[in-house]
PDB file of C-alpha atoms in Angstrom:
ATOM      1  CA  VAL Q  11     -29.154   9.898  40.776  1.00 72.00           C
ATOM      2  CA  PRO Q  12     -29.132   6.758  38.612  1.00 74.00           C
ATOM      3  CA  PRO Q  13     -32.484   4.962  38.763  1.00 74.00           C
ATOM      4  CA  SER Q  14     -31.054   1.679  39.970  1.00 68.00           C
ATOM      5  CA  GLU Q  15     -29.447   3.221  43.065  1.00 73.00           C
ATOM      6  CA  GLU Q  16     -31.163   2.804  46.402  1.00 70.00           C
ATOM      7  CA  GLY Q  17     -33.168   5.875  47.318  1.00 72.00           C
ATOM      8  CA  ALA Q  18     -33.485   7.136  43.746  1.00 79.00           C
ATOM      9  CA  PRO Q  19     -36.437   9.523  43.331  1.00 86.00           C
ATOM     10  CA  ILE Q  20     -38.064   7.285  40.729  1.00 86.00           C
ATOM     11  CA  GLU Q  21     -38.128   4.472  43.320  1.00 84.00           C
ATOM     12  CA  ALA Q  22     -40.074   6.762  45.653  1.00 86.00           C
ATOM     13  CA  PHE Q  23     -42.571   7.533  42.881  1.00 90.00           C
ATOM     14  CA  THR Q  24     -43.132   3.871  42.015  1.00 91.00           C
ATOM     15  CA  SER Q  25     -43.425   2.949  45.684  1.00 90.00           C
ATOM     16  CA  GLY Q  26     -45.941   5.762  46.161  1.00 93.00           C
ATOM     17  CA  LEU Q  27     -48.037   4.498  43.251  1.00 94.00           C
ATOM     18  CA  LEU Q  28     -47.960   0.978  44.709  1.00 94.00           C
ATOM     19  CA  TRP Q  29     -49.190   2.381  48.039  1.00 94.00           C
ATOM     20  CA  ILE Q  30     -51.980   4.307  46.312  1.00 95.00           C
ATOM     21  CA  ILE Q  31     -53.125   1.151  44.523  1.00 94.00           C
ATOM     22  CA  ALA Q  32     -52.893  -0.833  47.780  1.00 94.00           C
ATOM     23  CA  ILE Q  33     -54.985   1.765  49.610  1.00 94.00           C
ATOM     24  CA  TYR Q  34     -57.581   1.539  46.845  1.00 92.00           C
ATOM     25  CA  GLY Q  35     -57.770  -2.207  47.482  1.00 91.00           C
ATOM     26  CA  LEU Q  36     -58.170  -1.640  51.200  1.00 91.00           C
ATOM     27  CA  LEU Q  37     -60.978   0.845  50.612  1.00 89.00           C
ATOM     28  CA  ARG Q  38     -62.708  -1.558  48.222  1.00 87.00           C
ATOM     29  CA  SER Q  39     -62.475  -4.364  50.792  1.00 85.00           C
ATOM     30  CA  SER Q  40     -64.220  -2.195  53.373  1.00 84.00           C
ATOM     31  CA  ASP Q  41     -66.895  -1.355  50.799  1.00 80.00           C
ATOM     32  CA  SER Q  42     -67.533  -5.026  49.970  1.00 70.00           C
ATOM     33  CA  ILE Q  43     -69.759  -5.783  52.944  1.00 69.00           C
ATOM     34  CA  GLY Q  44     -71.634  -9.031  52.481  1.00 68.00           C
ATOM     35  CA  SER Q  45     -69.360 -10.422  49.798  1.00 78.00           C
ATOM     36  CA  GLY Q  46     -66.720 -12.601  51.457  1.00 84.00           C
ATOM     37  CA  LYS Q  47     -65.014 -13.476  48.187  1.00 88.00           C
ATOM     38  CA  ARG Q  48     -64.585  -9.809  47.241  1.00 87.00           C
ATOM     39  CA  ILE Q  49     -63.321  -8.896  50.712  1.00 89.00           C
ATOM     40  CA  VAL Q  50     -60.715 -11.673  50.592  1.00 91.00           C
ATOM     41  CA  PHE Q  51     -59.669 -10.653  47.072  1.00 92.00           C
ATOM     42  CA  TRP Q  52     -59.227  -6.976  47.983  1.00 92.00           C
ATOM     43  CA  LEU Q  53     -57.395  -7.765  51.240  1.00 93.00           C
ATOM     44  CA  ALA Q  54     -55.004 -10.136  49.424  1.00 94.00           C
ATOM     45  CA  PHE Q  55     -54.570  -7.498  46.698  1.00 94.00           C
ATOM     46  CA  THR Q  56     -53.760  -4.873  49.352  1.00 94.00           C
ATOM     47  CA  ALA Q  57     -51.296  -7.136  51.181  1.00 95.00           C
ATOM     48  CA  ALA Q  58     -49.472  -8.092  47.972  1.00 94.00           C
ATOM     49  CA  LEU Q  59     -49.144  -4.506  46.766  1.00 93.00           C
ATOM     50  CA  GLY Q  60     -48.148  -3.296  50.227  1.00 92.00           C
ATOM     51  CA  ALA Q  61     -45.365  -5.895  50.298  1.00 91.00           C
ATOM     52  CA  LEU Q  62     -44.216  -4.835  46.818  1.00 90.00           C
ATOM     53  CA  ALA Q  63     -44.244  -1.175  47.897  1.00 89.00           C
ATOM     54  CA  VAL Q  64     -42.096  -1.913  50.944  1.00 88.00           C
ATOM     55  CA  ASP Q  65     -39.692  -3.959  48.832  1.00 83.00           C
ATOM     56  CA  GLU Q  66     -39.552  -1.196  46.219  1.00 81.00           C
ATOM     57  CA  ILE Q  67     -38.541   1.499  48.689  1.00 80.00           C
ATOM     58  CA  VAL Q  68     -36.443  -0.565  51.133  1.00 80.00           C
ATOM     59  CA  GLY Q  69     -35.111  -3.296  48.841  1.00 72.00           C
ATOM     60  CA  VAL Q  70     -35.832  -6.173  51.217  1.00 70.00           C
ATOM     61  CA  HIS Q  71     -34.874  -8.917  48.777  1.00 63.00           C
ATOM     62  CA  GLU Q  72     -31.641  -7.131  47.835  1.00 63.00           C
ATOM     63  CA  ARG Q  73     -30.646  -6.957  51.520  1.00 66.00           C
ATOM     64  CA  THR Q  74     -31.590 -10.536  52.403  1.00 65.00           C
ATOM     65  CA  GLU Q  75     -30.254 -12.257  49.299  1.00 66.00           C
ATOM     66  CA  PRO Q  76     -27.581 -10.100  47.634  1.00 59.00           C
ATOM     67  CA  GLY Q  77     -27.281 -10.958  43.964  1.00 59.00           C
ATOM     68  CA  LEU Q  78     -30.640 -12.749  43.958  1.00 61.00           C
ATOM     69  CA  ASN Q  79     -32.209 -12.711  40.520  1.00 69.00           C
ATOM     70  CA  ASP Q  80     -35.860 -11.816  41.091  1.00 74.00           C
ATOM     71  CA  ASP Q  81     -36.779 -11.828  37.401  1.00 81.00           C
ATOM     72  CA  TRP Q  82     -38.829 -15.015  37.840  1.00 85.00           C
ATOM     73  CA  LEU Q  83     -41.081 -13.278  40.388  1.00 84.00           C
ATOM     74  CA  LYS Q  84     -41.623 -10.338  38.032  1.00 88.00           C
ATOM     75  CA  VAL Q  85     -42.524 -12.723  35.210  1.00 92.00           C
ATOM     76  CA  VAL Q  86     -44.976 -14.634  37.439  1.00 92.00           C
ATOM     77  CA  LEU Q  87     -46.613 -11.377  38.550  1.00 93.00           C
ATOM     78  CA  TRP Q  88     -46.769 -10.226  34.932  1.00 96.00           C
ATOM     79  CA  LEU Q  89     -48.437 -13.508  33.889  1.00 97.00           C
ATOM     80  CA  ALA Q  90     -51.004 -13.129  36.696  1.00 96.00           C
ATOM     81  CA  THR Q  91     -51.740  -9.471  35.938  1.00 97.00           C
ATOM     82  CA  PRO Q  92     -54.224  -9.959  33.050  1.00 98.00           C
ATOM     83  CA  PHE Q  93     -56.320 -12.258  35.239  1.00 97.00           C
ATOM     84  CA  VAL Q  94     -56.284  -9.766  38.129  1.00 96.00           C
ATOM     85  CA  LEU Q  95     -57.125  -6.859  35.824  1.00 97.00           C
ATOM     86  CA  HIS Q  96     -59.955  -8.842  34.224  1.00 97.00           C
ATOM     87  CA  TYR Q  97     -61.350  -9.787  37.632  1.00 95.00           C
ATOM     88  CA  ILE Q  98     -61.185  -6.162  38.823  1.00 95.00           C
ATOM     89  CA  ALA Q  99     -62.857  -4.988  35.622  1.00 95.00           C
ATOM     90  CA  GLN Q 100     -65.645  -7.526  36.165  1.00 94.00           C
ATOM     91  CA  ILE Q 101     -66.334  -6.942  39.862  1.00 90.00           C
ATOM     92  CA  GLU Q 102     -66.045  -3.166  39.550  1.00 90.00           C
ATOM     93  CA  ARG Q 103     -68.059  -3.042  36.318  1.00 92.00           C
ATOM     94  CA  ALA Q 104     -65.259  -1.007  34.766  1.00 94.00           C
ATOM     95  CA  PRO Q 105     -66.264   1.360  31.990  1.00 95.00           C
ATOM     96  CA  ARG Q 106     -64.567   1.153  28.612  1.00 96.00           C
ATOM     97  CA  ASP Q 107     -62.092   3.968  29.322  1.00 97.00           C
ATOM     98  CA  ALA Q 108     -60.858   2.306  32.523  1.00 96.00           C
ATOM     99  CA  ARG Q 109     -60.421  -0.991  30.660  1.00 98.00           C
ATOM    100  CA  MET Q 110     -58.470   0.763  27.893  1.00 98.00           C
ATOM    101  CA  VAL Q 111     -56.132   2.376  30.436  1.00 98.00           C
ATOM    102  CA  MET Q 112     -55.628  -1.069  32.009  1.00 98.00           C
ATOM    103  CA  VAL Q 113     -54.664  -2.455  28.579  1.00 98.00           C
ATOM    104  CA  ILE Q 114     -52.247   0.418  27.984  1.00 98.00           C
ATOM    105  CA  GLY Q 115     -50.794  -0.221  31.438  1.00 98.00           C
ATOM    106  CA  PHE Q 116     -50.345  -3.879  30.589  1.00 98.00           C
ATOM    107  CA  VAL Q 117     -48.479  -2.943  27.390  1.00 98.00           C
ATOM    108  CA  PHE Q 118     -46.063  -0.843  29.493  1.00 98.00           C
ATOM    109  CA  HIS Q 119     -45.925  -3.689  32.020  1.00 98.00           C
ATOM    110  CA  SER Q 120     -44.953  -6.079  29.208  1.00 98.00           C
ATOM    111  CA  ALA Q 121     -42.220  -3.687  28.051  1.00 97.00           C
ATOM    112  CA  TYR Q 122     -40.985  -3.488  31.652  1.00 95.00           C
ATOM    113  CA  VAL Q 123     -40.729  -7.268  31.963  1.00 95.00           C
ATOM    114  CA  LEU Q 124     -39.037  -7.542  28.556  1.00 95.00           C
ATOM    115  CA  VAL Q 125     -36.403  -5.007  29.596  1.00 93.00           C
ATOM    116  CA  GLU Q 126     -36.052  -6.568  33.058  1.00 89.00           C
ATOM    117  CA  VAL Q 127     -35.294 -10.057  31.760  1.00 91.00           C
ATOM    118  CA  GLY Q 128     -33.374  -8.731  28.759  1.00 89.00           C
ATOM    119  CA  ASP Q 129     -30.420  -7.658  30.891  1.00 81.00           C
ATOM    120  CA  GLY Q 130     -28.585 -10.905  30.326  1.00 77.00           C
ATOM    121  CA  ALA Q 131     -30.422 -13.156  32.758  1.00 73.00           C
ATOM    122  CA  ALA Q 132     -32.704 -14.774  30.162  1.00 80.00           C
ATOM    123  CA  PHE Q 133     -31.441 -13.068  27.008  1.00 85.00           C
ATOM    124  CA  THR Q 134     -29.608  -9.888  26.109  1.00 87.00           C
ATOM    125  CA  LEU Q 135     -31.181  -6.881  24.453  1.00 90.00           C
ATOM    126  CA  PRO Q 136     -28.816  -5.009  22.114  1.00 91.00           C
ATOM    127  CA  VAL Q 137     -28.555  -1.854  24.247  1.00 91.00           C
ATOM    128  CA  SER Q 138     -26.279  -0.748  27.057  1.00 91.00           C
ATOM    129  CA  ILE Q 139     -26.979  -1.835  30.624  1.00 88.00           C
ATOM    130  CA  ASP Q 140     -27.452   1.821  31.640  1.00 89.00           C
ATOM    131  CA  THR Q 141     -30.130   2.251  28.983  1.00 90.00           C
ATOM    132  CA  LEU Q 142     -31.836  -0.918  30.244  1.00 90.00           C
ATOM    133  CA  LYS Q 143     -31.800   0.340  33.847  1.00 88.00           C
ATOM    134  CA  TRP Q 144     -33.379   3.652  32.854  1.00 90.00           C
ATOM    135  CA  ALA Q 145     -35.916   1.986  30.550  1.00 92.00           C
ATOM    136  CA  GLU Q 146     -36.859  -0.494  33.273  1.00 91.00           C
ATOM    137  CA  GLU Q 147     -37.600   2.285  35.766  1.00 91.00           C
ATOM    138  CA  TYR Q 148     -39.534   4.382  33.233  1.00 93.00           C
ATOM    139  CA  PHE Q 149     -41.670   1.449  32.088  1.00 96.00           C
ATOM    140  CA  GLU Q 150     -42.324   0.503  35.716  1.00 94.00           C
ATOM    141  CA  LEU Q 151     -43.436   4.050  36.477  1.00 94.00           C
ATOM    142  CA  LEU Q 152     -45.618   4.160  33.355  1.00 96.00           C
ATOM    143  CA  PHE Q 153     -47.433   0.881  33.977  1.00 97.00           C
ATOM    144  CA  LEU Q 154     -48.070   1.731  37.618  1.00 96.00           C
ATOM    145  CA  ALA Q 155     -49.306   5.197  36.628  1.00 97.00           C
ATOM    146  CA  CYS Q 156     -51.711   3.619  34.120  1.00 97.00           C
ATOM    147  CA  TYR Q 157     -53.033   1.106  36.635  1.00 97.00           C
ATOM    148  CA  THR Q 158     -53.441   3.902  39.209  1.00 96.00           C
ATOM    149  CA  PHE Q 159     -55.279   6.058  36.668  1.00 97.00           C
ATOM    150  CA  ALA Q 160     -57.571   3.160  35.730  1.00 96.00           C
ATOM    151  CA  LEU Q 161     -58.460   2.677  39.393  1.00 94.00           C
ATOM    152  CA  TRP Q 162     -58.983   6.432  39.724  1.00 94.00           C
ATOM    153  CA  ILE Q 163     -61.487   6.249  36.855  1.00 94.00           C
ATOM    154  CA  LEU Q 164     -63.286   3.505  38.798  1.00 90.00           C
ATOM    155  CA  VAL Q 165     -63.380   5.728  41.891  1.00 88.00           C
ATOM    156  CA  LEU Q 166     -64.826   8.621  39.907  1.00 89.00           C
ATOM    157  CA  ARG Q 167     -67.436   6.407  38.261  1.00 84.00           C
ATOM    158  CA  ALA Q 168     -68.430   4.516  41.418  1.00 73.00           C
ATOM    159  CA  PRO Q 169     -72.045   4.991  42.414  1.00 67.00           C
ATOM    160  CA  ARG Q 170     -72.390   7.387  45.313  1.00 57.00           C
ATOM    161  CA  ARG Q 171     -74.029   6.112  48.444  1.00 52.00           C
ATOM    162  CA  SER Q 172     -76.176   8.551  50.330  1.00 49.00           C
ATOM    163  CA  SER Q 173     -76.711   8.205  54.009  1.00 48.00           C
ATOM    164  CA  SER Q 174     -80.289   7.835  55.168  1.00 47.00           C
ATOM    165  CA  VAL Q 175     -79.554  10.523  57.763  1.00 45.00           C
ATOM    166  CA  ASP Q 176     -78.289  13.035  55.200  1.00 47.00           C
ATOM    167  CA  ALA Q 177     -80.753  12.349  52.396  1.00 48.00           C
ATOM    168  CA  PRO Q 178     -84.306  13.619  52.741  1.00 50.00           C
ATOM    169  CA  HIS Q 179     -86.912  10.916  52.295  1.00 47.00           C
ATOM    170  CA  ARG Q 180     -89.413  11.104  49.478  1.00 50.00           C
ATOM    171  CA  GLY Q 181     -92.405  13.053  50.624  1.00 49.00           C
ATOM    172  CA  ASP Q 182     -90.563  14.837  53.445  1.00 46.00           C
ATOM    173  CA  SER Q 183     -90.770  18.581  53.405  1.00 47.00           C
ATOM    174  CA  ILE Q 184     -87.729  20.637  54.111  1.00 46.00           C
TER     175      ILE Q 184
END
């Protein structure tokens, strides 16, 4: 199945990665008790990625506005991404390896945007349109996989909270 066709398996993979990232944001918002700014950030993050995931799998904008060129939205999101990644790295105290995976993801994200707008809308890359469609889907999958992996590193490195019920108190005998 060509990657640009509705219901292509690669679309399901990218939508799944978007949902995983959105769920991470939702979990982080519930873990941000007492910090209103962080809760709002993570809820907005979750809502935005949830909307992108729905659009990825259902193609809402293709159904509502056939022929609509959504390249501008992808460029705006790409321009905002370094700021979002930096903010996440700061509030989550991301270790070096998570930051490096975010950077690698952003390189793939940049390649994705270059291929996306290089299909003749802004300029034309010197390759066939079929090659561009495949490259676009692969780069999209790669950058989302990198961002998901970076967030997974944050999950693995997050400090564990112990419940006062489960943890024995100092001085208590068992």
